[in-house]
Amino acid sequence: LAHRLMLRFNVTGQKPILFNTYQMYLVGAEVRLKRDLASAKDRFCFAAKCVRGAYMVQEAERARATQRVSQVRTTKRETDQAFDNTVALLLNEISEGADVVVAVCTHSVESATTAASLIGNLGIDRSSSRVHFAQIMGMSDHLTGMLASAGYSAHKLVLFGSFEELFPWLLRRLDENRDMLGACQSERGLLFSEIVRRLRSVVGAA
């Protein structure tokens, strides 16, 4: 469905309207992305949102209920490698002039740093409209801030809805994207340092 809609609305050479999400925790996600990328060539702007994954628990439950082999990767390391490799593939395509746009959606400082380094090595402009970074608002805010300050296109997913609607969604993100927990620990120290800096500036000005 996403592929057909991109064919209709993502006009070649123009800003894409639709992105297709690729969940790299699923076995075969790279194959599906490469297939779609090849199919899009010279037909429409291929826009991909790369995430590590969501609904891991539901996927496992579905596999048990249907007595099928689970499509979830067995280790987080495999998912991390698939994520970084896929982002690298798309960045290389962009550097070679392909009509591709990528949203790098991650709370991992390591993955964001790897992508940012590759952007520089490939000669892609940091402010390119073809490369975007994104995190959930309230999570890894220091990472989003650093990316934006460095000139990259950095975005925040703003949650909207009632507590009853959002809380299960947030729990899934915490369970399925463990990088956020470590990021929150790092961010706490940065926030404390910023509070101290601001207090000192106020005291010094008084």
Short mmCIF file of C-alpha atoms in Angstrom, two decimals:
data_model
loop_
_atom_site.label_atom_id
_atom_site.label_comp_id
_atom_site.label_asym_id
_atom_site.label_seq_id
_atom_site.Cartn_x
_atom_site.Cartn_y
_atom_site.Cartn_z
CA LEU A 1 0.00 0.00 0.00
CA ALA A 2 2.76 2.46 0.97
CA HIS A 3 4.61 1.64 -2.23
CA ARG A 4 1.55 2.35 -4.38
CA LEU A 5 0.85 5.59 -2.56
CA MET A 6 4.45 6.77 -2.98
CA LEU A 7 4.17 6.01 -6.68
CA ARG A 8 1.15 8.29 -6.82
CA PHE A 9 2.19 11.14 -4.52
CA ASN A 10 6.02 11.20 -4.29
CA VAL A 11 6.78 13.05 -7.51
CA THR A 12 10.31 12.59 -8.81
CA GLY A 13 12.58 15.49 -7.88
CA GLN A 14 10.11 16.98 -5.39
CA LYS A 15 9.77 16.85 -1.62
CA PRO A 16 8.18 13.49 -0.71
CA ILE A 17 4.72 13.38 0.81
CA LEU A 18 4.84 9.80 2.11
CA PHE A 19 7.50 7.77 3.92
CA ASN A 20 7.50 4.01 4.32
CA THR A 21 8.72 2.71 7.69
CA TYR A 22 11.26 -0.11 7.78
CA GLN A 23 11.55 -1.89 11.12
CA MET A 24 15.05 -3.29 11.27
CA TYR A 25 14.33 -5.71 14.12
CA LEU A 26 12.45 -7.84 11.59
CA VAL A 27 14.34 -10.50 9.65
CA GLY A 28 14.51 -9.58 5.98
CA ALA A 29 13.90 -5.85 6.46
CA GLU A 30 17.02 -4.99 4.44
CA VAL A 31 15.86 -7.21 1.58
CA ARG A 32 12.46 -5.52 1.49
CA LEU A 33 14.03 -2.06 1.53
CA LYS A 34 16.45 -2.92 -1.29
CA ARG A 35 13.57 -4.35 -3.33
CA ASP A 36 11.48 -1.22 -2.85
CA LEU A 37 14.47 1.02 -3.56
CA ALA A 38 15.13 -0.73 -6.87
CA SER A 39 11.45 -0.57 -7.80
CA ALA A 40 11.33 3.18 -7.13
CA LYS A 41 14.26 4.03 -9.40
CA ASP A 42 13.28 6.58 -12.08
CA ARG A 43 9.63 6.24 -11.05
CA PHE A 44 9.20 8.25 -7.84
CA CYS A 45 11.04 9.71 -4.85
CA PHE A 46 11.83 6.87 -2.46
CA ALA A 47 11.36 8.05 1.14
CA ALA A 48 12.30 5.66 3.96
CA LYS A 49 11.91 6.01 7.70
CA CYS A 50 14.40 3.69 9.40
CA VAL A 51 13.58 2.55 12.92
CA ARG A 52 14.85 -0.28 15.06
CA GLY A 53 11.39 -1.61 15.67
CA ALA A 54 8.07 -1.73 17.43
CA TYR A 55 5.57 -4.37 18.54
CA MET A 56 8.19 -7.01 19.35
CA VAL A 57 6.00 -8.58 22.02
CA GLN A 58 3.01 -8.70 19.67
CA GLU A 59 5.15 -10.26 16.92
CA ALA A 60 6.32 -13.00 19.29
CA GLU A 61 2.76 -13.67 20.47
CA ARG A 62 1.50 -13.86 16.90
CA ALA A 63 4.24 -16.33 15.98
CA ARG A 64 3.30 -18.58 18.91
CA ALA A 65 -0.41 -18.34 18.17
CA THR A 66 0.06 -19.24 14.50
CA GLN A 67 2.85 -21.74 15.19
CA ARG A 68 5.18 -19.92 12.85
CA VAL A 69 8.83 -18.98 13.19
CA SER A 70 9.19 -15.52 14.75
CA GLN A 71 10.36 -12.83 12.34
CA VAL A 72 12.08 -10.89 15.14
CA ARG A 73 15.88 -10.97 15.15
CA THR A 74 17.40 -13.02 17.94
CA THR A 75 19.79 -10.34 19.27
CA LYS A 76 19.84 -6.57 19.61
CA ARG A 77 23.29 -6.51 18.03
CA GLU A 78 21.85 -7.94 14.80
CA THR A 79 19.21 -5.21 14.82
CA ASP A 80 21.82 -2.51 15.43
CA GLN A 81 23.94 -3.76 12.54
CA ALA A 82 20.95 -3.97 10.20
CA PHE A 83 19.91 -0.43 11.16
CA ASP A 84 23.35 1.11 10.63
CA ASN A 85 23.94 -0.81 7.39
CA THR A 86 20.60 0.24 5.95
CA VAL A 87 21.15 3.90 6.82
CA ALA A 88 24.60 3.68 5.22
CA LEU A 89 23.09 2.17 2.06
CA LEU A 90 20.57 5.01 1.72
CA LEU A 91 23.16 7.70 2.43
CA ASN A 92 25.39 6.26 -0.28
CA GLU A 93 22.46 6.34 -2.70
CA ILE A 94 21.84 10.01 -1.84
CA SER A 95 25.52 10.90 -2.32
CA GLU A 96 25.37 9.35 -5.80
CA GLY A 97 22.39 11.51 -6.79
CA ALA A 98 19.56 9.03 -6.31
CA ASP A 99 16.08 10.42 -5.67
CA VAL A 100 16.05 9.16 -2.09
CA VAL A 101 15.14 10.69 1.28
CA VAL A 102 15.86 9.04 4.63
CA ALA A 103 14.63 9.69 8.16
CA VAL A 104 17.12 8.27 10.68
CA CYS A 105 14.89 7.62 13.69
CA THR A 106 17.02 6.56 16.63
CA HIS A 107 17.76 7.34 20.28
CA SER A 108 21.16 5.72 19.98
CA VAL A 109 24.02 8.20 20.15
CA GLU A 110 26.25 5.62 18.47
CA SER A 111 23.96 5.19 15.46
CA ALA A 112 23.39 8.93 15.12
CA THR A 113 27.13 9.60 15.33
CA THR A 114 27.86 6.89 12.75
CA ALA A 115 25.31 8.38 10.35
CA ALA A 116 26.58 11.93 10.90
CA SER A 117 30.18 10.86 10.24
CA LEU A 118 29.15 9.11 7.04
CA ILE A 119 27.24 12.18 5.89
CA GLY A 120 30.47 14.17 6.20
CA ASN A 121 32.61 11.50 4.54
CA LEU A 122 30.22 11.27 1.58
CA GLY A 123 30.12 15.03 1.10
CA ILE A 124 26.40 15.37 1.83
CA ASP A 125 25.41 18.79 3.13
CA ARG A 126 24.39 18.64 6.80
CA SER A 127 21.29 20.68 6.09
CA SER A 128 20.30 18.53 3.12
CA SER A 129 16.56 18.10 2.73
CA ARG A 130 17.24 14.45 1.92
CA VAL A 131 18.52 13.44 5.36
CA HIS A 132 16.62 13.87 8.64
CA PHE A 133 17.13 12.71 12.22
CA ALA A 134 14.26 12.18 14.65
CA GLN A 135 13.61 11.30 18.30
CA ILE A 136 10.55 11.18 20.55
CA MET A 137 9.93 14.43 22.42
CA GLY A 138 11.16 14.11 26.01
CA MET A 139 13.59 11.34 25.11
CA SER A 140 17.19 11.89 24.01
CA ASP A 141 16.54 15.62 23.86
CA HIS A 142 20.27 16.25 24.24
CA LEU A 143 20.90 14.20 21.08
CA THR A 144 18.31 16.16 19.10
CA GLY A 145 19.79 19.41 20.40
CA MET A 146 23.33 18.45 19.43
CA LEU A 147 22.26 17.42 15.94
CA ALA A 148 20.29 20.62 15.40
CA SER A 149 23.13 22.79 16.76
CA ALA A 150 25.53 21.08 14.35
CA GLY A 151 23.30 21.99 11.42
CA TYR A 152 21.52 18.71 10.75
CA SER A 153 17.79 18.44 10.09
CA ALA A 154 16.58 17.27 13.52
CA HIS A 155 12.95 16.56 14.39
CA LYS A 156 10.85 15.63 17.40
CA LEU A 157 7.87 13.29 17.46
CA VAL A 158 5.29 15.17 19.53
CA LEU A 159 2.84 12.88 21.30
CA PHE A 160 -0.82 13.79 21.31
CA GLY A 161 -3.71 12.04 23.03
CA SER A 162 -5.01 10.95 26.40
CA PHE A 163 -2.83 9.26 29.02
CA GLU A 164 -4.72 6.00 28.54
CA GLU A 165 -3.92 6.07 24.82
CA LEU A 166 -0.29 7.12 25.10
CA PHE A 167 0.96 5.18 28.11
CA PRO A 168 0.89 1.70 26.47
CA TRP A 169 2.58 3.18 23.40
CA LEU A 170 5.36 4.66 25.54
CA LEU A 171 5.84 1.41 27.43
CA ARG A 172 6.35 -0.41 24.14
CA ARG A 173 8.99 2.13 23.14
CA LEU A 174 10.83 1.71 26.43
CA ASP A 175 10.72 -2.06 26.13
CA GLU A 176 11.63 -2.23 22.46
CA ASN A 177 14.17 0.59 22.27
CA ARG A 178 16.43 0.06 25.26
CA ASP A 179 18.81 2.76 24.00
CA MET A 180 16.41 5.33 25.41
CA LEU A 181 17.05 4.17 28.97
CA GLY A 182 20.79 4.74 28.70
CA ALA A 183 20.18 8.02 26.92
CA CYS A 184 18.01 9.25 29.80
CA GLN A 185 20.82 8.52 32.27
CA SER A 186 23.26 10.55 30.17
CA GLU A 187 20.76 13.35 29.77
CA ARG A 188 20.23 13.68 33.52
CA GLY A 189 23.86 14.69 34.03
CA LEU A 190 23.67 17.19 31.19
CA LEU A 191 20.50 18.74 32.61
CA PHE A 192 22.07 19.08 36.05
CA SER A 193 25.14 20.79 34.56
CA GLU A 194 22.92 23.20 32.65
CA ILE A 195 20.94 24.07 35.81
CA VAL A 196 24.19 24.79 37.66
CA ARG A 197 25.46 26.94 34.78
CA ARG A 198 22.26 29.01 34.71
CA LEU A 199 22.24 29.47 38.49
CA ARG A 200 25.84 30.65 38.44
CA SER A 201 25.09 33.13 35.66
CA VAL A 202 22.17 34.55 37.68
CA VAL A 203 24.22 34.79 40.87
CA GLY A 204 27.11 36.36 39.01
CA ALA A 205 24.85 38.97 37.44
CA ALA A 206 23.22 39.90 40.76
#
